mmCIF file of C-alpha atoms in Angstrom:
data_model
loop_
_atom_site.group_PDB
_atom_site.id
_atom_site.type_symbol
_atom_site.label_atom_id
_atom_site.label_comp_id
_atom_site.label_asym_id
_atom_site.label_seq_id
_atom_site.Cartn_x
_atom_site.Cartn_y
_atom_site.Cartn_z
ATOM 1 C CA MET A 1 0.000 0.000 0.000
ATOM 2 C CA THR A 2 1.407 3.393 -0.938
ATOM 3 C CA TYR A 3 1.733 6.288 1.506
ATOM 4 C CA ARG A 4 -1.006 8.164 -0.346
ATOM 5 C CA THR A 5 -3.490 5.260 -0.197
ATOM 6 C CA LEU A 6 -2.830 4.605 3.493
ATOM 7 C CA ARG A 7 -3.218 8.287 4.384
ATOM 8 C CA GLN A 8 -6.494 8.602 2.480
ATOM 9 C CA ARG A 9 -7.935 5.563 4.268
ATOM 10 C CA LEU A 10 -6.935 6.904 7.664
ATOM 11 C CA LEU A 11 -8.472 10.300 6.899
ATOM 12 C CA LEU A 12 -11.703 8.705 5.699
ATOM 13 C CA SER A 13 -11.932 6.537 8.798
ATOM 14 C CA ALA A 14 -11.147 9.408 11.151
ATOM 15 C CA GLY A 15 -13.583 11.742 9.415
ATOM 16 C CA SER A 16 -16.417 9.194 9.616
ATOM 17 C CA THR A 17 -15.762 8.627 13.323
ATOM 18 C CA VAL A 18 -15.796 12.340 14.134
ATOM 19 C CA ILE A 19 -18.996 12.991 12.190
ATOM 20 C CA MET A 20 -20.749 10.008 13.825
ATOM 21 C CA GLY A 21 -19.590 11.160 17.251
ATOM 22 C CA LEU A 22 -20.945 14.648 16.660
ATOM 23 C CA PHE A 23 -24.222 13.211 15.395
ATOM 24 C CA LEU A 24 -24.680 11.000 18.451
ATOM 25 C CA ALA A 25 -23.607 13.738 20.860
ATOM 26 C CA ALA A 26 -26.084 16.188 19.379
ATOM 27 C CA ALA A 27 -28.851 13.604 19.510
ATOM 28 C CA ALA A 28 -28.077 12.732 23.122
ATOM 29 C CA ASN A 29 -28.032 16.399 24.124
ATOM 30 C CA THR A 30 -31.364 16.967 22.396
ATOM 31 C CA GLN A 31 -32.957 14.014 24.194
ATOM 32 C CA ALA A 32 -31.521 15.031 27.558
ATOM 33 C CA SER A 33 -32.681 18.624 27.244
ATOM 34 C CA ALA A 34 -36.211 17.399 26.523
ATOM 35 C CA THR A 35 -36.381 15.349 29.787
ATOM 36 C CA ASP A 36 -34.062 17.052 32.260
ATOM 37 C CA PRO A 37 -33.156 20.747 32.470
ATOM 38 C CA GLN A 38 -29.706 19.793 33.786
ATOM 39 C CA TRP A 39 -29.005 17.247 30.961
ATOM 40 C CA GLY A 40 -27.605 14.674 33.363
ATOM 41 C CA SER A 41 -29.826 12.639 35.655
ATOM 42 C CA HIS A 42 -31.825 10.940 32.910
ATOM 43 C CA ALA A 43 -29.081 10.337 30.317
ATOM 44 C CA SER A 44 -29.696 7.207 28.228
ATOM 45 C CA SER A 45 -27.239 4.269 28.345
ATOM 46 C CA ASP A 46 -28.601 2.563 25.208
ATOM 47 C CA ASP A 47 -26.210 1.160 22.637
ATOM 48 C CA ALA A 48 -25.278 2.838 19.336
ATOM 49 C CA SER A 49 -28.285 1.398 17.504
ATOM 50 C CA SER A 50 -30.750 2.887 19.983
ATOM 51 C CA ALA A 51 -28.887 6.165 19.915
ATOM 52 C CA LEU A 52 -29.335 6.356 16.156
ATOM 53 C CA ASP A 53 -33.046 5.692 16.547
ATOM 54 C CA ASN A 54 -33.239 8.459 19.122
ATOM 55 C CA ALA A 55 -31.310 10.758 16.812
ATOM 56 C CA GLU A 56 -33.872 10.182 14.056
ATOM 57 C CA ASP A 57 -36.718 10.959 16.466
ATOM 58 C CA ALA A 58 -34.953 14.061 17.744
ATOM 59 C CA LEU A 59 -34.263 15.330 14.264
ATOM 60 C CA THR A 60 -37.911 14.875 13.296
ATOM 61 C CA ALA A 61 -39.396 16.265 16.461
ATOM 62 C CA ARG A 62 -36.972 19.057 17.244
ATOM 63 C CA PRO A 63 -34.862 19.863 14.188
ATOM 64 C CA SER A 64 -33.934 23.322 15.432
ATOM 65 C CA ALA A 65 -32.436 21.940 18.657
ATOM 66 C CA PHE A 66 -30.495 19.263 16.782
ATOM 67 C CA GLN A 67 -29.132 21.748 14.310
ATOM 68 C CA HIS A 68 -28.169 24.140 17.094
ATOM 69 C CA HIS A 69 -26.145 21.556 19.000
ATOM 70 C CA PHE A 70 -24.633 19.992 15.882
ATOM 71 C CA TRP A 71 -23.302 23.221 14.415
ATOM 72 C CA GLU A 72 -22.315 24.490 17.856
ATOM 73 C CA ALA A 73 -20.157 21.388 18.234
ATOM 74 C CA LEU A 74 -18.460 22.014 14.919
ATOM 75 C CA GLU A 75 -17.609 25.668 15.655
ATOM 76 C CA LEU A 76 -16.498 26.412 12.129
ATOM 77 C CA GLN A 77 -13.922 29.191 11.913
ATOM 78 C CA PRO A 78 -12.898 31.380 8.955
ATOM 79 C CA GLN A 79 -9.996 29.800 7.101
ATOM 80 C CA ASP A 80 -6.951 31.286 5.414
ATOM 81 C CA ALA A 81 -4.007 29.574 3.730
ATOM 82 C CA TRP A 82 -1.990 29.480 6.961
ATOM 83 C CA SER A 83 -4.706 27.881 9.096
ATOM 84 C CA ILE A 84 -5.401 25.295 6.409
ATOM 85 C CA LEU A 85 -1.693 24.547 6.121
ATOM 86 C CA ARG A 86 -1.327 24.164 9.902
ATOM 87 C CA SER A 87 -4.220 21.724 9.995
ATOM 88 C CA SER A 88 -2.379 19.513 7.498
ATOM 89 C CA PHE A 89 0.912 19.388 9.433
ATOM 90 C CA GLN A 90 1.728 15.801 10.438
ATOM 91 C CA TRP A 91 5.211 16.007 11.911
ATOM 92 C CA GLN A 92 4.830 18.666 14.592
ATOM 93 C CA GLU A 93 3.641 16.351 17.362
ATOM 94 C CA LYS A 94 6.100 13.556 16.659
ATOM 95 C CA HIS A 95 8.580 13.048 19.476
ATOM 96 C CA LEU A 96 12.199 13.081 18.354
ATOM 97 C CA PRO A 97 15.299 11.759 20.085
ATOM 98 C CA ALA A 98 17.103 14.466 22.051
ATOM 99 C CA ASP A 99 19.952 14.837 19.567
ATOM 100 C CA ALA A 100 17.529 15.094 16.645
ATOM 101 C CA GLN A 101 15.388 17.671 18.423
ATOM 102 C CA ALA A 102 18.533 19.657 19.181
ATOM 103 C CA ARG A 103 19.211 19.887 15.441
ATOM 104 C CA VAL A 104 15.706 21.227 14.869
ATOM 105 C CA ASP A 105 15.949 23.645 17.804
ATOM 106 C CA GLU A 106 19.170 25.071 16.408
ATOM 107 C CA TRP A 107 17.364 26.079 13.218
ATOM 108 C CA ILE A 108 14.333 27.374 15.098
ATOM 109 C CA GLN A 109 16.694 29.680 16.954
ATOM 110 C CA PHE A 110 18.437 30.683 13.717
ATOM 111 C CA TYR A 111 15.237 31.502 11.825
ATOM 112 C CA SER A 112 13.445 33.192 14.726
ATOM 113 C CA ALA A 113 16.448 35.461 15.268
ATOM 114 C CA SER A 114 15.521 37.169 11.982
ATOM 115 C CA PRO A 115 11.704 37.439 11.946
ATOM 116 C CA GLN A 116 11.914 40.098 9.245
ATOM 117 C CA ASN A 117 13.578 37.557 6.952
ATOM 118 C CA ILE A 118 10.760 35.066 7.520
ATOM 119 C CA ALA A 119 8.232 37.818 6.824
ATOM 120 C CA SER A 120 10.004 38.683 3.572
ATOM 121 C CA ILE A 121 10.144 35.081 2.359
ATOM 122 C CA THR A 122 6.523 34.341 3.265
ATOM 123 C CA GLU A 123 5.469 37.540 1.512
ATOM 124 C CA ARG A 124 7.192 36.196 -1.591
ATOM 125 C CA ALA A 125 5.200 32.992 -1.134
ATOM 126 C CA THR A 126 1.874 34.845 -1.311
ATOM 127 C CA PRO A 127 0.965 33.964 -4.937
ATOM 128 C CA TRP A 128 1.928 30.320 -4.528
ATOM 129 C CA LEU A 129 1.345 29.020 -1.010
ATOM 130 C CA ALA A 130 -2.397 28.317 -1.109
ATOM 131 C CA TRP A 131 -2.127 26.429 -4.386
ATOM 132 C CA ILE A 132 0.944 24.408 -3.345
ATOM 133 C CA ALA A 133 -0.644 23.540 0.014
ATOM 134 C CA GLN A 134 -3.748 22.410 -1.876
ATOM 135 C CA GLN A 135 -1.706 20.097 -4.109
ATOM 136 C CA VAL A 136 0.111 18.639 -1.108
ATOM 137 C CA SER A 137 -3.157 18.069 0.754
ATOM 138 C CA GLU A 138 -4.873 16.420 -2.218
ATOM 139 C CA ARG A 139 -2.098 13.804 -2.253
ATOM 140 C CA GLY A 140 -2.464 13.161 1.483
ATOM 141 C CA LEU A 141 1.097 14.321 2.096
ATOM 142 C CA PRO A 142 2.240 16.120 5.276
ATOM 143 C CA GLY A 143 1.592 19.844 5.042
ATOM 144 C CA GLU A 144 5.233 20.477 5.923
ATOM 145 C CA ILE A 145 6.105 19.435 2.351
ATOM 146 C CA ALA A 146 4.499 22.667 1.099
ATOM 147 C CA LEU A 147 7.296 24.590 2.845
ATOM 148 C CA ILE A 148 10.152 22.930 0.952
ATOM 149 C CA PRO A 149 10.439 26.014 -1.326
ATOM 150 C CA PHE A 150 11.181 28.057 1.811
ATOM 151 C CA VAL A 151 14.295 25.926 2.348
ATOM 152 C CA GLU A 152 15.198 25.444 -1.307
ATOM 153 C CA SER A 153 14.693 28.856 -2.903
ATOM 154 C CA SER A 154 13.228 31.257 -0.320
ATOM 155 C CA PHE A 155 10.057 31.000 -2.445
ATOM 156 C CA ASP A 156 11.717 32.731 -5.406
ATOM 157 C CA PRO A 157 10.547 31.057 -8.655
ATOM 158 C CA SER A 158 13.457 32.617 -10.556
ATOM 159 C CA ALA A 159 16.127 31.486 -8.084
ATOM 160 C CA ARG A 160 19.229 29.897 -9.595
ATOM 161 C CA SER A 161 22.077 28.279 -7.682
ATOM 162 C CA HIS A 162 25.755 28.415 -8.627
ATOM 163 C CA MET A 163 25.475 24.665 -9.327
ATOM 164 C CA GLY A 164 22.770 25.178 -11.951
ATOM 165 C CA ALA A 165 19.629 24.336 -9.957
ATOM 166 C CA ALA A 166 16.642 26.547 -10.733
ATOM 167 C CA GLY A 167 13.116 27.426 -9.646
ATOM 168 C CA LEU A 168 11.100 27.141 -6.446
ATOM 169 C CA TRP A 169 12.066 23.486 -6.099
ATOM 170 C CA GLN A 170 15.668 23.936 -7.293
ATOM 171 C CA PHE A 171 15.808 21.203 -9.911
ATOM 172 C CA MET A 172 19.168 20.503 -11.520
ATOM 173 C CA PRO A 173 19.015 20.377 -15.349
ATOM 174 C CA GLY A 174 19.478 16.604 -15.510
ATOM 175 C CA THR A 175 16.832 15.902 -12.874
ATOM 176 C CA GLY A 176 14.409 18.264 -14.574
ATOM 177 C CA ASP A 177 15.008 16.561 -17.907
ATOM 178 C CA ALA A 178 14.430 13.128 -16.350
ATOM 179 C CA LEU A 179 11.129 14.334 -14.888
ATOM 180 C CA GLY A 180 9.956 15.735 -18.227
ATOM 181 C CA LEU A 181 10.435 19.435 -17.484
ATOM 182 C CA VAL A 182 10.923 21.088 -20.871
ATOM 183 C CA ARG A 183 13.899 23.441 -21.302
ATOM 184 C CA ASN A 184 14.642 25.498 -24.393
ATOM 185 C CA GLY A 185 15.377 29.089 -25.332
ATOM 186 C CA GLN A 186 11.774 30.157 -24.792
ATOM 187 C CA TYR A 187 10.715 28.178 -21.725
ATOM 188 C CA ASP A 188 12.153 26.509 -18.633
ATOM 189 C CA GLY A 189 9.767 24.130 -16.892
ATOM 190 C CA ARG A 190 11.875 24.263 -13.735
ATOM 191 C CA LEU A 191 10.801 27.904 -13.314
ATOM 192 C CA ASP A 192 7.141 27.163 -14.061
ATOM 193 C CA VAL A 193 5.598 26.864 -10.586
ATOM 194 C CA VAL A 194 2.680 24.644 -11.615
ATOM 195 C CA THR A 195 4.744 22.231 -13.673
ATOM 196 C CA SER A 196 7.692 22.047 -11.286
ATOM 197 C CA THR A 197 5.472 21.574 -8.216
ATOM 198 C CA ASP A 198 3.762 18.609 -9.825
ATOM 199 C CA ALA A 199 7.145 17.145 -10.786
ATOM 200 C CA ALA A 200 8.572 17.673 -7.292
ATOM 201 C CA LEU A 201 5.659 15.985 -5.520
ATOM 202 C CA ASN A 202 5.713 13.101 -8.008
ATOM 203 C CA TYR A 203 9.434 12.716 -7.423
ATOM 204 C CA LEU A 204 9.107 12.672 -3.632
ATOM 205 C CA GLU A 205 6.297 10.124 -3.702
ATOM 206 C CA MET A 206 8.046 7.964 -6.276
ATOM 207 C CA GLN A 207 11.253 7.780 -4.261
ATOM 208 C CA ALA A 208 9.401 7.164 -0.992
ATOM 209 C CA ASP A 209 7.464 4.248 -2.493
ATOM 210 C CA GLU A 210 10.354 2.785 -4.486
ATOM 211 C CA TRP A 211 13.177 2.983 -1.948
ATOM 212 C CA TYR A 212 11.917 3.820 1.526
ATOM 213 C CA GLU A 213 8.635 2.014 2.235
ATOM 214 C CA GLY A 214 6.803 5.342 2.127
ATOM 215 C CA ASP A 215 9.226 7.173 4.450
ATOM 216 C CA LEU A 216 9.051 10.750 3.190
ATOM 217 C CA MET A 217 11.880 12.043 5.365
ATOM 218 C CA LEU A 218 14.261 9.632 3.658
ATOM 219 C CA SER A 219 12.823 10.702 0.316
ATOM 220 C CA LEU A 220 13.513 14.333 1.243
ATOM 221 C CA ALA A 221 17.108 13.421 2.014
ATOM 222 C CA ALA A 222 17.368 11.711 -1.379
ATOM 223 C CA TYR A 223 15.793 14.761 -3.009
ATOM 224 C CA ASN A 224 18.678 16.798 -1.620
ATOM 225 C CA ALA A 225 21.641 14.399 -1.863
ATOM 226 C CA GLY A 226 20.565 11.717 -4.315
ATOM 227 C CA ALA A 227 19.150 8.248 -3.634
ATOM 228 C CA GLY A 228 22.555 6.564 -3.936
ATOM 229 C CA THR A 229 24.048 8.655 -1.130
ATOM 230 C CA VAL A 230 21.062 8.069 1.147
ATOM 231 C CA ASN A 231 20.862 4.350 0.404
ATOM 232 C CA ARG A 232 24.525 3.834 1.297
ATOM 233 C CA ALA A 233 24.137 5.815 4.518
ATOM 234 C CA ARG A 234 21.022 3.851 5.393
ATOM 235 C CA GLN A 235 22.743 0.531 4.840
ATOM 236 C CA GLN A 236 25.646 1.650 7.007
ATOM 237 C CA ALA A 237 23.248 2.649 9.811
ATOM 238 C CA GLN A 238 21.426 -0.673 9.608
ATOM 239 C CA ASN A 239 24.735 -2.538 9.743
ATOM 240 C CA GLN A 240 25.297 -0.760 13.064
ATOM 241 C CA GLY A 241 21.991 -2.067 14.398
ATOM 242 C CA LEU A 242 20.021 1.141 13.829
ATOM 243 C CA ALA A 243 16.595 1.302 12.164
ATOM 244 C CA GLY A 244 17.868 3.383 9.254
ATOM 245 C CA HIS A 245 15.501 6.309 9.731
ATOM 246 C CA TYR A 246 16.544 9.774 8.557
ATOM 247 C CA TRP A 247 17.726 10.776 12.036
ATOM 248 C CA ASP A 248 20.042 7.724 12.189
ATOM 249 C CA LEU A 249 22.005 8.561 9.046
ATOM 250 C CA ALA A 250 25.422 10.104 8.570
ATOM 251 C CA LEU A 251 24.920 12.274 5.479
ATOM 252 C CA PRO A 252 26.567 15.303 3.866
ATOM 253 C CA ASN A 253 26.144 18.349 6.117
ATOM 254 C CA GLU A 254 23.580 20.092 3.880
ATOM 255 C CA THR A 255 21.431 16.955 3.884
ATOM 256 C CA MET A 256 21.851 16.502 7.638
ATOM 257 C CA GLN A 257 20.329 19.969 8.032
ATOM 258 C CA TYR A 258 17.631 19.609 5.369
ATOM 259 C CA VAL A 259 14.794 18.054 7.388
ATOM 260 C CA PRO A 260 15.696 19.992 10.579
ATOM 261 C CA LYS A 261 15.345 23.226 8.580
ATOM 262 C CA LEU A 262 11.974 22.131 7.230
ATOM 263 C CA LYS A 263 10.688 21.094 10.655
ATOM 264 C CA ALA A 264 12.010 24.307 12.183
ATOM 265 C CA ILE A 265 10.224 26.640 9.786
ATOM 266 C CA ALA A 266 7.044 24.548 10.102
ATOM 267 C CA THR A 267 7.269 24.900 13.893
ATOM 268 C CA ILE A 268 7.482 28.677 13.563
ATOM 269 C CA ILE A 269 4.620 28.799 11.031
ATOM 270 C CA ASP A 270 2.587 26.646 13.413
ATOM 271 C CA ASN A 271 2.878 29.244 16.187
ATOM 272 C CA PRO A 272 4.227 32.507 14.746
ATOM 273 C CA GLU A 273 3.207 34.626 17.742
ATOM 274 C CA ARG A 274 5.491 32.600 20.005
ATOM 275 C CA TYR A 275 8.459 33.498 17.834
ATOM 276 C CA GLY A 276 7.522 37.102 17.158
ATOM 277 C CA VAL A 277 6.862 36.473 13.472
ATOM 278 C CA SER A 278 4.224 38.331 11.460
ATOM 279 C CA LEU A 279 2.870 36.391 8.490
ATOM 280 C CA PRO A 280 1.205 38.059 5.486
ATOM 281 C CA ASP A 281 -2.496 37.564 4.856
ATOM 282 C CA ILE A 282 -2.927 34.806 2.263
ATOM 283 C CA HIS A 283 -6.388 33.752 1.122
ATOM 284 C CA ALA A 284 -7.381 30.117 1.297
ATOM 285 C CA GLU A 285 -8.031 29.926 -2.446
ATOM 286 C CA PRO A 286 -5.235 29.995 -5.060
ATOM 287 C CA ALA A 287 -4.255 33.469 -6.244
ATOM 288 C CA PHE A 288 -4.280 32.579 -9.915
ATOM 289 C CA ALA A 289 -6.349 30.953 -12.627
ATOM 290 C CA LYS A 290 -5.070 28.780 -15.459
ATOM 291 C CA VAL A 291 -5.731 29.415 -19.139
ATOM 292 C CA GLN A 292 -5.132 26.633 -21.637
ATOM 293 C CA LEU A 293 -3.806 28.022 -24.927
ATOM 294 C CA GLU A 294 -3.628 26.467 -28.360
ATOM 295 C CA GLN A 295 -1.750 29.266 -30.125
ATOM 296 C CA PRO A 296 1.280 31.404 -29.196
ATOM 297 C CA VAL A 297 0.445 34.563 -27.242
ATOM 298 C CA SER A 298 2.804 37.204 -25.895
ATOM 299 C CA LEU A 299 2.459 38.572 -22.396
ATOM 300 C CA ALA A 300 2.078 42.057 -23.869
ATOM 301 C CA GLN A 301 -0.909 40.914 -25.925
ATOM 302 C CA ALA A 302 -2.435 38.977 -23.015
ATOM 303 C CA SER A 303 -1.928 42.039 -20.825
ATOM 304 C CA ARG A 304 -3.929 44.254 -23.181
ATOM 305 C CA MET A 305 -6.697 41.730 -23.599
ATOM 306 C CA LEU A 306 -7.065 40.937 -19.883
ATOM 307 C CA ASP A 307 -6.450 44.503 -18.668
ATOM 308 C CA VAL A 308 -3.756 43.143 -16.355
ATOM 309 C CA SER A 309 -0.272 44.590 -16.042
ATOM 310 C CA GLN A 310 2.395 42.813 -18.020
ATOM 311 C CA SER A 311 4.629 42.654 -14.949
ATOM 312 C CA ALA A 312 1.899 40.809 -13.009
ATOM 313 C CA LEU A 313 1.659 38.212 -15.770
ATOM 314 C CA ALA A 314 5.450 37.881 -15.890
ATOM 315 C CA GLU A 315 5.591 37.258 -12.146
ATOM 316 C CA LEU A 316 3.011 34.488 -12.419
ATOM 317 C CA ASN A 317 4.751 32.900 -15.429
ATOM 318 C CA PRO A 318 8.490 32.894 -14.663
ATOM 319 C CA GLY A 319 9.049 29.905 -16.956
ATOM 320 C CA LEU A 320 8.429 32.079 -20.031
ATOM 321 C CA LEU A 321 11.934 33.241 -20.902
ATOM 322 C CA ASN A 322 11.156 35.602 -23.780
ATOM 323 C CA GLY A 323 7.819 37.049 -22.714
ATOM 324 C CA SER A 324 5.546 34.837 -24.782
ATOM 325 C CA ILE A 325 3.956 31.419 -24.466
ATOM 326 C CA ASP A 326 4.319 28.818 -27.195
ATOM 327 C CA PRO A 327 2.032 25.776 -26.836
ATOM 328 C CA ASN A 328 4.823 23.631 -28.254
ATOM 329 C CA SER A 329 6.611 24.133 -24.929
ATOM 330 C CA ALA A 330 3.892 25.139 -22.455
ATOM 331 C CA GLN A 331 0.130 25.244 -22.816
ATOM 332 C CA THR A 332 -0.906 26.920 -19.561
ATOM 333 C CA LEU A 333 -0.784 30.639 -18.830
ATOM 334 C CA LEU A 334 -1.358 31.764 -15.241
ATOM 335 C CA VAL A 335 -3.390 34.928 -14.735
ATOM 336 C CA PRO A 336 -4.625 36.725 -11.593
ATOM 337 C CA GLU A 337 -7.577 34.911 -10.076
ATOM 338 C CA GLU A 338 -9.879 37.934 -10.274
ATOM 339 C CA VAL A 339 -9.787 38.142 -14.099
ATOM 340 C CA ASP A 340 -13.271 37.820 -15.607
ATOM 341 C CA THR A 341 -14.010 34.265 -16.755
ATOM 342 C CA GLN A 342 -15.520 35.415 -20.043
ATOM 343 C CA VAL A 343 -12.320 37.264 -20.898
ATOM 344 C CA LEU A 344 -10.316 34.148 -20.000
ATOM 345 C CA ALA A 345 -12.458 32.129 -22.376
ATOM 346 C CA GLN A 346 -11.761 34.653 -25.132
ATOM 347 C CA LEU A 347 -8.040 34.431 -24.492
ATOM 348 C CA SER A 348 -8.028 30.637 -24.536
ATOM 349 C CA GLN A 349 -9.698 30.712 -27.964
ATOM 350 C CA SER A 350 -7.754 33.704 -29.245
ATOM 351 C CA SER A 351 -6.262 33.901 -32.702
ATOM 352 C CA GLY A 352 -5.572 36.576 -35.261
ATOM 353 C CA SER A 353 -4.664 39.866 -33.575
ATOM 354 C CA TYR A 354 -3.717 38.123 -30.345
ATOM 355 C CA VAL A 355 -1.321 35.622 -31.860
ATOM 356 C CA ALA A 356 2.312 36.332 -31.037
ATOM 357 C CA THR A 357 4.767 36.964 -33.821
ATOM 358 C CA ASP A 358 8.264 35.526 -34.085
ATOM 359 C CA SER A 359 9.631 38.697 -32.487
ATOM 360 C CA PRO A 360 9.306 38.653 -28.689
ATOM 361 C CA SER A 361 8.106 41.783 -26.942
ATOM 362 C CA VAL A 362 10.025 41.200 -23.705
ATOM 363 C CA HIS A 363 13.488 39.967 -22.833
ATOM 364 C CA ARG A 364 14.281 38.332 -19.466
ATOM 365 C CA VAL A 365 17.799 39.276 -18.426
ATOM 366 C CA GLU A 366 20.091 36.284 -17.929
ATOM 367 C CA ARG A 367 23.367 36.171 -16.028
ATOM 368 C CA GLY A 368 26.071 37.736 -18.219
ATOM 369 C CA ASP A 369 23.649 39.839 -20.275
ATOM 370 C CA ASN A 370 24.386 43.525 -20.857
ATOM 371 C CA LEU A 371 22.526 46.212 -22.733
ATOM 372 C CA SER A 372 24.848 46.056 -25.725
ATOM 373 C CA THR A 373 24.408 42.320 -26.331
ATOM 374 C CA ILE A 374 20.641 42.525 -25.814
ATOM 375 C CA ALA A 375 20.327 45.411 -28.290
ATOM 376 C CA ALA A 376 22.432 43.545 -30.847
ATOM 377 C CA ARG A 377 20.419 40.357 -30.403
ATOM 378 C CA TYR A 378 17.152 42.096 -31.314
ATOM 379 C CA ASN A 379 18.653 44.651 -33.748
ATOM 380 C CA LEU A 380 17.660 47.552 -31.506
ATOM 381 C CA ASP A 381 19.293 50.798 -30.432
ATOM 382 C CA GLN A 382 20.575 50.865 -26.851
ATOM 383 C CA GLN A 383 19.113 54.322 -26.259
ATOM 384 C CA ASP A 384 15.687 53.033 -27.254
ATOM 385 C CA LEU A 385 15.968 50.238 -24.698
ATOM 386 C CA ILE A 386 16.982 52.720 -22.033
ATOM 387 C CA ARG A 387 14.047 55.017 -22.872
ATOM 388 C CA TRP A 388 11.424 52.266 -23.192
ATOM 389 C CA ASN A 389 12.399 50.732 -19.838
ATOM 390 C CA GLY A 390 13.221 53.908 -17.903
ATOM 391 C CA LEU A 391 16.661 52.584 -16.988
ATOM 392 C CA ASP A 392 18.466 54.895 -14.576
ATOM 393 C CA ARG A 393 21.463 52.551 -14.414
ATOM 394 C CA PRO A 394 21.611 50.612 -17.690
ATOM 395 C CA GLU A 395 24.942 49.106 -16.677
ATOM 396 C CA ALA A 396 23.350 47.402 -13.627
ATOM 397 C CA LEU A 397 20.911 44.923 -15.167
ATOM 398 C CA GLN A 398 19.803 42.143 -12.822
ATOM 399 C CA PRO A 399 19.173 38.464 -13.752
ATOM 400 C CA GLY A 400 15.426 37.932 -14.058
ATOM 401 C CA GLN A 401 14.720 41.577 -14.910
ATOM 402 C CA LEU A 402 12.235 42.030 -17.764
ATOM 403 C CA LEU A 403 13.021 44.509 -20.544
ATOM 404 C CA SER A 404 10.411 45.746 -22.990
ATOM 405 C CA LEU A 405 11.627 45.475 -26.584
ATOM 406 C CA SER A 406 9.241 48.073 -27.953
ATOM 407 C CA GLY A 407 7.862 51.456 -27.053
ATOM 408 C CA GLY A 408 4.275 50.202 -27.097
#
């Protein structure tokens, strides 16, 4: 049985038990209130079958009382992305050996010493967190998994490491290729949040099921260091009479700190007030909508059609390297969630005046780019680029910066 299947069964069983308990409790309270003002001296001791019969009678005879007690028991509270994420945490109550907990505590102290840094990173997570948490929850995975981008990239979709890893989930080129993430001059699937998130969760589940009997902490270690490194360390631990769990392994230092970092930030997110951290407001629903496209469309054209700023579209679609989407590489454009659905339908069926040409309208600055090479590449005048983009310091271009290639 896979981790996902087991988790779903446990959730179903637990959910059924809770609902039945609430139903019986409400029925018992209704019956007691009808016979005894103090709800105690005449409580029934019938079995579950009789209780269900009584519940039916109570619901028929006094529906308002039943409803009152039932919904009072539930006490539904308004939800945001953080509260939903906290409710899906699975590792916070697990007791760790003292030395393992000390590793986590060290990172709690490190992170909580800079609450402004946590606030900055979680602010950067605002467009993505609700959707990622939703994907994690739908797979029955621990909610802590949704915070991996905090550790990997500080929730920066355009992040690139000196080793060549890229995106929220920091996929190396070879790993991305193996997982089917397209890379070419126009698009990098590692930077596409939707595509890379799906690949990352598939990868974690696949490794957990294939190598580690569903142990996701070991899969996280393999995600960081490679399965070969983790498997050798696990075998060595087992040869020493240990169980071979993550906390037993002697791994490279970065991997030794990987799960402690994740648990530490989850601990702070779980109780931010305790650590003096202020989290941004993030709605429970995803901040973007998806548009399936069949023809190339530039972000400039989509911006005009949707009445959304081009920079907002660029931020939601960091995988588009030249400011346009080509269905041969990627079919999904992300747009702000509030865009009118009828306009989205028009865009998804767009052709003619909304079809992108071979000439891109935007250039995303890469490491090593300068204004001279960019102008030469597109046969443009440097002064035009400076004017169109309002560049105060044209010599200080930053990787990831978007430059308009026209005055329109």
